[in-house]
Amino acid sequence: MPISRFYKLYLSPNRKYVKVLKNLLGFVPGNLSLYRLAFRHKSVAQNVKKGVKNSNERLEFLGDAVLGSVVAEVLFKLYPYKDEGFLTELRSKIVSRVNLNQLGRKLGFENLIEYDSRILNSGRQGSLLGDAFEALVGAVYLDKGYEFTKSFLINHIIKSHIDIHTLEQTETNFKSKLIEWCQRHGKDICFELVGNQEGESNKLFTIQTTVDGEVLGLGKEFSKKNAEKLSAEKACEALGI
Amino acid sequence: MPISRFYKLYLSPNRKYVKVLKNLLGFVPGNLSLYRLAFRHKSVAQNVKKGVKNSNERLEFLGDAVLGSVVAEVLFKLYPYKDEGFLTELRSKIVSRVNLNQLGRKLGFENLIEYDSRILNSGRQGSLLGDAFEALVGAVYLDKGYEFTKSFLINHIIKSHIDIHTLEQTETNFKSKLIEWCQRHGKDICFELVGNQEGESNKLFTIQTTVDGEVLGLGKEFSKKNAEKLSAEKACEALGI
């Protein structure tokens, strides 16, 4: 074991945090402050300079991009005979907030993220875990580079925690998800045909989803069913469900 | 000069194509077939196996992701005091179809892309050049890896062809763009307030953009002006302008 690693794990004042991260990540992190930042939600961040807060949001921006790129390559190679529409859809499922939140929960992020517990009640906690996961990917990338991050994601995350083939089969039914949510929260929901355009060979339908009188989604497709699906999906996204 | 490079440039039967690519890219490509594929539009692709065509669309999916990741890092480091909203917006401008099409034009892609010239008249030529640029990034990535692609993009593309600071200043005015387009094409346009929700501290406005009676965009923001802007932007996207 190199001296610096030994020092970090057994002697440094941060050795406890280093061990926690090593257990989580499977490797000894280099720049600890990056990882601390990845787990700092904006609700507890302070203004640092020129209005930028030391929260995980910038790292989330970077990590989202790196994660998207790694997942794109994994799928590109895993499915050599599938077209880009299939690849795009499957990638969205993998990096969806729902999936990344679950992943963050499995990895025990609740104990690692610093956040103001009042946000739990405001309904804004929705993507806390998934956002932190993306920020963590950004931190690993800055700390260790692309190839390292790629093998970390493939070997430590995707292989152990993400069942790509099951996600491939799952068709997220946004319409029933939305209806259920509205029933649970006592809200009115309405799907309405608001547009109807003659295309060259097909008719294009526009469906609008309204929740409690507020338009939340708009879907345009060549079948009413698909337009409704898309519209419901957008409304789910708007509501963060 | 290594023998393989010398062979490729001066002796191989593909030496002409290799030289063209070397002039374009600034390096001698490894796997030529990847680059050929990157420049093959779906209009001239043939079915290869299990319904997958040998067009550049899969490479475009991969390249889009790699490009997004490289640009994210460039901006993350170039603007240490800007928040993720700023970074996201600036990245969208850089990787927008408009910008990548321009880039493809500057790089002379018109002479490299194989496509069925009839698509020029069908109005679907819109993103031919930008799509090929993304596919090219995918090809470079598969041929040479991430670090190589990153320095190729930074040193050969971004530094020479993309003026980030000008893009930063440019605010794309989607509303006037849309109005102009509608005037030119004799179409009716209408921006309409369709939702109006009391938030905790702010009021949320929903503006709907309708072109010739068809709803094309929906924007929800805390000010009417921004809601209109977002709604117009979505309509522009839907119309491919």
mmCIF file of C-alpha atoms in Angstrom, chain A residues 21-227:
data_model
loop_
_atom_site.group_PDB
_atom_site.id
_atom_site.type_symbol
_atom_site.label_atom_id
_atom_site.label_comp_id
_atom_site.label_asym_id
_atom_site.label_seq_id
_atom_site.Cartn_x
_atom_site.Cartn_y
_atom_site.Cartn_z
ATOM 1 C CA LEU A 21 -16.184 6.776 1.002
ATOM 2 C CA LYS A 22 -13.940 3.780 0.345
ATOM 3 C CA ASN A 23 -16.743 1.444 1.403
ATOM 4 C CA LEU A 24 -19.173 3.279 -0.815
ATOM 5 C CA LEU A 25 -16.982 3.706 -3.869
ATOM 6 C CA GLY A 26 -14.633 0.768 -3.742
ATOM 7 C CA PHE A 27 -11.571 3.001 -4.037
ATOM 8 C CA VAL A 28 -9.686 5.498 -1.901
ATOM 9 C CA PRO A 29 -10.691 8.989 -3.008
ATOM 10 C CA GLY A 30 -8.056 11.580 -3.830
ATOM 11 C CA ASN A 31 -9.477 15.036 -3.351
ATOM 12 C CA LEU A 32 -11.873 14.735 -0.424
ATOM 13 C CA SER A 33 -13.341 18.211 -0.799
ATOM 14 C CA LEU A 34 -14.855 17.212 -4.145
ATOM 15 C CA TYR A 35 -16.764 14.380 -2.501
ATOM 16 C CA ARG A 36 -17.873 16.586 0.383
ATOM 17 C CA LEU A 37 -19.190 19.059 -2.168
ATOM 18 C CA ALA A 38 -21.010 16.307 -4.080
ATOM 19 C CA PHE A 39 -22.982 15.521 -0.935
ATOM 20 C CA ARG A 40 -23.842 19.110 -0.062
ATOM 21 C CA HIS A 41 -27.371 20.040 -1.057
ATOM 22 C CA LYS A 42 -28.108 23.642 -1.904
ATOM 23 C CA SER A 43 -30.381 23.933 1.157
ATOM 24 C CA VAL A 44 -27.276 24.054 3.380
ATOM 25 C CA ALA A 45 -24.886 25.770 0.980
ATOM 26 C CA GLN A 46 -23.369 29.139 1.629
ATOM 27 C CA ASN A 47 -22.544 31.870 -0.803
ATOM 28 C CA VAL A 48 -18.880 31.591 -1.586
ATOM 29 C CA LYS A 49 -17.968 34.091 -4.235
ATOM 30 C CA LYS A 50 -19.768 36.161 -6.812
ATOM 31 C CA GLY A 51 -23.070 34.557 -5.896
ATOM 32 C CA VAL A 52 -22.017 30.960 -6.467
ATOM 33 C CA LYS A 53 -22.974 28.629 -3.655
ATOM 34 C CA ASN A 54 -20.861 25.733 -2.512
ATOM 35 C CA SER A 55 -23.570 23.216 -3.258
ATOM 36 C CA ASN A 56 -23.465 20.126 -5.439
ATOM 37 C CA GLU A 57 -25.327 21.697 -8.349
ATOM 38 C CA ARG A 58 -22.349 22.465 -10.565
ATOM 39 C CA LEU A 59 -20.930 18.987 -9.981
ATOM 40 C CA GLU A 60 -24.360 17.587 -10.815
ATOM 41 C CA PHE A 61 -24.240 19.389 -14.180
ATOM 42 C CA LEU A 62 -20.852 17.842 -14.940
ATOM 43 C CA GLY A 63 -21.694 14.395 -13.581
ATOM 44 C CA ASP A 64 -24.948 14.227 -15.499
ATOM 45 C CA ALA A 65 -22.965 14.718 -18.719
ATOM 46 C CA VAL A 66 -20.269 12.176 -17.869
ATOM 47 C CA LEU A 67 -22.859 9.626 -16.757
ATOM 48 C CA GLY A 68 -24.816 10.187 -19.974
ATOM 49 C CA SER A 69 -21.710 9.561 -22.013
ATOM 50 C CA VAL A 70 -20.703 6.377 -20.175
ATOM 51 C CA VAL A 71 -24.223 4.953 -20.332
ATOM 52 C CA ALA A 72 -24.414 5.839 -24.036
ATOM 53 C CA GLU A 73 -21.270 3.824 -24.731
ATOM 54 C CA VAL A 74 -22.404 0.883 -22.607
ATOM 55 C CA LEU A 75 -25.692 0.676 -24.514
ATOM 56 C CA PHE A 76 -24.053 1.324 -27.892
ATOM 57 C CA LYS A 77 -21.844 -1.715 -27.345
ATOM 58 C CA LEU A 78 -24.402 -3.882 -25.552
ATOM 59 C CA TYR A 79 -27.000 -3.522 -28.310
ATOM 60 C CA PRO A 80 -25.155 -3.504 -31.633
ATOM 61 C CA TYR A 81 -28.356 -4.145 -33.566
ATOM 62 C CA LYS A 82 -30.640 -1.598 -31.985
ATOM 63 C CA ASP A 83 -31.292 1.794 -33.464
ATOM 64 C CA GLU A 84 -30.659 5.155 -31.818
ATOM 65 C CA GLY A 85 -34.341 5.514 -30.822
ATOM 66 C CA PHE A 86 -34.100 2.378 -28.700
ATOM 67 C CA LEU A 87 -30.756 3.465 -27.223
ATOM 68 C CA THR A 88 -32.060 6.936 -26.363
ATOM 69 C CA GLU A 89 -35.147 5.578 -24.650
ATOM 70 C CA LEU A 90 -33.256 2.983 -22.645
ATOM 71 C CA ARG A 91 -30.701 5.554 -21.563
ATOM 72 C CA SER A 92 -33.474 7.872 -20.350
ATOM 73 C CA LYS A 93 -34.824 5.055 -18.213
ATOM 74 C CA ILE A 94 -31.401 4.372 -16.706
ATOM 75 C CA VAL A 95 -30.627 8.002 -15.893
ATOM 76 C CA SER A 96 -34.208 8.902 -14.946
ATOM 77 C CA ARG A 97 -34.690 10.625 -11.600
ATOM 78 C CA VAL A 98 -36.746 7.672 -10.401
ATOM 79 C CA ASN A 99 -33.956 5.238 -11.135
ATOM 80 C CA LEU A 100 -31.134 7.419 -9.810
ATOM 81 C CA ASN A 101 -33.093 8.184 -6.638
ATOM 82 C CA GLN A 102 -33.501 4.451 -6.048
ATOM 83 C CA LEU A 103 -29.811 3.970 -6.670
ATOM 84 C CA GLY A 104 -28.921 6.716 -4.177
ATOM 85 C CA ARG A 105 -31.197 5.058 -1.626
ATOM 86 C CA LYS A 106 -29.572 1.649 -2.161
ATOM 87 C CA LEU A 107 -26.140 3.199 -1.756
ATOM 88 C CA GLY A 108 -27.159 4.774 1.548
ATOM 89 C CA PHE A 109 -26.899 8.396 0.452
ATOM 90 C CA GLU A 110 -29.439 9.499 3.058
ATOM 91 C CA ASN A 111 -26.712 9.325 5.682
ATOM 92 C CA LEU A 112 -24.141 11.091 3.574
ATOM 93 C CA ILE A 113 -26.003 14.045 2.110
ATOM 94 C CA GLU A 114 -25.975 17.257 4.088
ATOM 95 C CA TYR A 115 -29.307 19.008 3.656
ATOM 96 C CA ASP A 116 -31.787 21.100 5.524
ATOM 97 C CA SER A 117 -34.356 18.611 6.789
ATOM 98 C CA ARG A 118 -37.148 21.145 6.312
ATOM 99 C CA ILE A 119 -36.994 20.491 2.563
ATOM 100 C CA LEU A 120 -38.290 17.009 3.265
ATOM 101 C CA ASN A 121 -41.667 18.510 4.009
ATOM 102 C CA SER A 122 -41.765 20.988 1.168
ATOM 103 C CA GLY A 123 -41.972 18.225 -1.426
ATOM 104 C CA ARG A 124 -38.686 19.350 -2.944
ATOM 105 C CA GLN A 125 -36.818 16.350 -1.654
ATOM 106 C CA GLY A 126 -37.833 14.510 -4.819
ATOM 107 C CA SER A 127 -34.518 14.337 -6.574
ATOM 108 C CA LEU A 128 -32.144 14.864 -3.658
ATOM 109 C CA LEU A 129 -30.609 11.393 -3.932
ATOM 110 C CA GLY A 130 -30.439 11.207 -7.703
ATOM 111 C CA ASP A 131 -28.937 14.683 -7.940
ATOM 112 C CA ALA A 132 -26.287 13.713 -5.399
ATOM 113 C CA PHE A 133 -25.501 10.593 -7.397
ATOM 114 C CA GLU A 134 -24.852 12.684 -10.488
ATOM 115 C CA ALA A 135 -22.749 15.099 -8.448
ATOM 116 C CA LEU A 136 -20.764 12.146 -7.132
ATOM 117 C CA VAL A 137 -20.042 11.062 -10.711
ATOM 118 C CA GLY A 138 -18.811 14.609 -11.381
ATOM 119 C CA ALA A 139 -16.550 14.406 -8.327
ATOM 120 C CA VAL A 140 -15.106 11.033 -9.333
ATOM 121 C CA TYR A 141 -14.493 12.393 -12.821
ATOM 122 C CA LEU A 142 -12.607 15.464 -11.608
ATOM 123 C CA ASP A 143 -10.707 13.373 -9.086
ATOM 124 C CA LYS A 144 -9.778 10.424 -11.266
ATOM 125 C CA GLY A 145 -10.501 11.082 -14.942
ATOM 126 C CA TYR A 146 -12.773 9.580 -17.554
ATOM 127 C CA GLU A 147 -11.464 6.023 -17.883
ATOM 128 C CA PHE A 148 -11.486 5.524 -14.138
ATOM 129 C CA THR A 149 -15.010 6.920 -13.831
ATOM 130 C CA LYS A 150 -16.160 4.706 -16.661
ATOM 131 C CA SER A 151 -14.882 1.525 -15.056
ATOM 132 C CA PHE A 152 -16.147 2.635 -11.646
ATOM 133 C CA LEU A 153 -19.617 3.163 -13.136
ATOM 134 C CA ILE A 154 -19.610 -0.062 -15.118
ATOM 135 C CA ASN A 155 -18.104 -2.400 -12.545
ATOM 136 C CA HIS A 156 -19.254 -0.891 -9.299
ATOM 137 C CA ILE A 157 -22.611 0.643 -10.182
ATOM 138 C CA ILE A 158 -24.159 -0.660 -13.376
ATOM 139 C CA LYS A 159 -23.214 -4.325 -12.992
ATOM 140 C CA SER A 160 -24.253 -4.465 -9.335
ATOM 141 C CA HIS A 161 -27.197 -2.129 -9.125
ATOM 142 C CA ILE A 162 -28.811 -1.544 -12.486
ATOM 143 C CA ASP A 163 -30.691 -4.271 -14.251
ATOM 144 C CA ILE A 164 -30.562 -2.985 -17.810
ATOM 145 C CA HIS A 165 -32.486 -5.880 -19.295
ATOM 146 C CA THR A 166 -35.362 -5.431 -16.863
ATOM 147 C CA LEU A 167 -35.454 -1.691 -17.532
ATOM 148 C CA GLU A 168 -35.530 -2.541 -21.236
ATOM 149 C CA GLN A 169 -38.754 -4.494 -20.702
ATOM 150 C CA THR A 170 -40.390 -1.996 -18.360
ATOM 151 C CA GLU A 171 -42.642 0.355 -20.105
ATOM 152 C CA THR A 172 -43.299 3.188 -17.743
ATOM 153 C CA ASN A 173 -47.005 3.806 -17.826
ATOM 154 C CA PHE A 174 -47.075 7.515 -17.147
ATOM 155 C CA LYS A 175 -50.793 7.877 -17.601
ATOM 156 C CA SER A 176 -51.758 5.475 -14.835
ATOM 157 C CA LYS A 177 -48.933 6.777 -12.666
ATOM 158 C CA LEU A 178 -50.319 10.292 -13.038
ATOM 159 C CA ILE A 179 -53.917 9.253 -12.418
ATOM 160 C CA GLU A 180 -52.911 7.384 -9.266
ATOM 161 C CA TRP A 181 -50.949 10.358 -8.006
ATOM 162 C CA CYS A 182 -53.880 12.706 -8.617
ATOM 163 C CA GLN A 183 -56.269 10.391 -6.794
ATOM 164 C CA ARG A 184 -53.898 10.160 -3.854
ATOM 165 C CA HIS A 185 -53.491 13.942 -3.705
ATOM 166 C CA GLY A 186 -57.138 14.795 -4.402
ATOM 167 C CA LYS A 187 -56.445 16.597 -7.644
ATOM 168 C CA ASP A 188 -58.531 16.788 -10.799
ATOM 169 C CA ILE A 189 -56.954 15.493 -13.947
ATOM 170 C CA CYS A 190 -57.966 15.926 -17.533
ATOM 171 C CA PHE A 191 -56.576 14.749 -20.866
ATOM 172 C CA GLU A 192 -57.890 16.821 -23.707
ATOM 173 C CA LEU A 193 -57.444 16.811 -27.465
ATOM 174 C CA VAL A 194 -56.391 20.349 -28.331
ATOM 175 C CA GLY A 195 -54.865 19.966 -31.770
ATOM 176 C CA ASN A 196 -55.368 17.870 -34.754
ATOM 177 C CA GLN A 197 -53.238 18.431 -37.796
ATOM 178 C CA GLU A 198 -53.360 16.719 -41.158
ATOM 179 C CA GLY A 199 -49.844 15.562 -42.041
ATOM 180 C CA GLU A 200 -48.681 14.292 -45.404
ATOM 181 C CA SER A 201 -49.768 10.764 -44.769
ATOM 182 C CA ASN A 202 -50.812 10.782 -41.140
ATOM 183 C CA LYS A 203 -52.857 12.842 -38.776
ATOM 184 C CA LEU A 204 -51.015 14.466 -35.890
ATOM 185 C CA PHE A 205 -52.789 14.638 -32.515
ATOM 186 C CA THR A 206 -52.042 17.033 -29.689
ATOM 187 C CA ILE A 207 -53.169 16.055 -26.224
ATOM 188 C CA GLN A 208 -53.016 18.408 -23.290
ATOM 189 C CA THR A 209 -52.824 17.184 -19.695
ATOM 190 C CA THR A 210 -54.344 19.449 -17.089
ATOM 191 C CA VAL A 211 -54.058 18.935 -13.342
ATOM 192 C CA ASP A 212 -56.313 21.097 -11.190
ATOM 193 C CA GLY A 213 -56.866 23.431 -14.122
ATOM 194 C CA GLU A 214 -53.204 23.913 -14.813
ATOM 195 C CA VAL A 215 -51.739 22.723 -18.102
ATOM 196 C CA LEU A 216 -48.752 20.532 -17.254
ATOM 197 C CA GLY A 217 -48.064 18.557 -20.371
ATOM 198 C CA LEU A 218 -48.503 18.581 -24.087
ATOM 199 C CA GLY A 219 -47.958 15.569 -26.319
ATOM 200 C CA LYS A 220 -47.978 15.483 -30.094
ATOM 201 C CA GLU A 221 -47.944 12.154 -31.885
ATOM 202 C CA PHE A 222 -49.437 10.316 -34.813
ATOM 203 C CA SER A 223 -51.808 8.353 -32.611
ATOM 204 C CA LYS A 224 -54.063 9.656 -29.859
ATOM 205 C CA LYS A 225 -52.771 6.975 -27.520
ATOM 206 C CA ASN A 226 -49.145 7.951 -27.979
ATOM 207 C CA ALA A 227 -49.933 11.660 -27.727
#
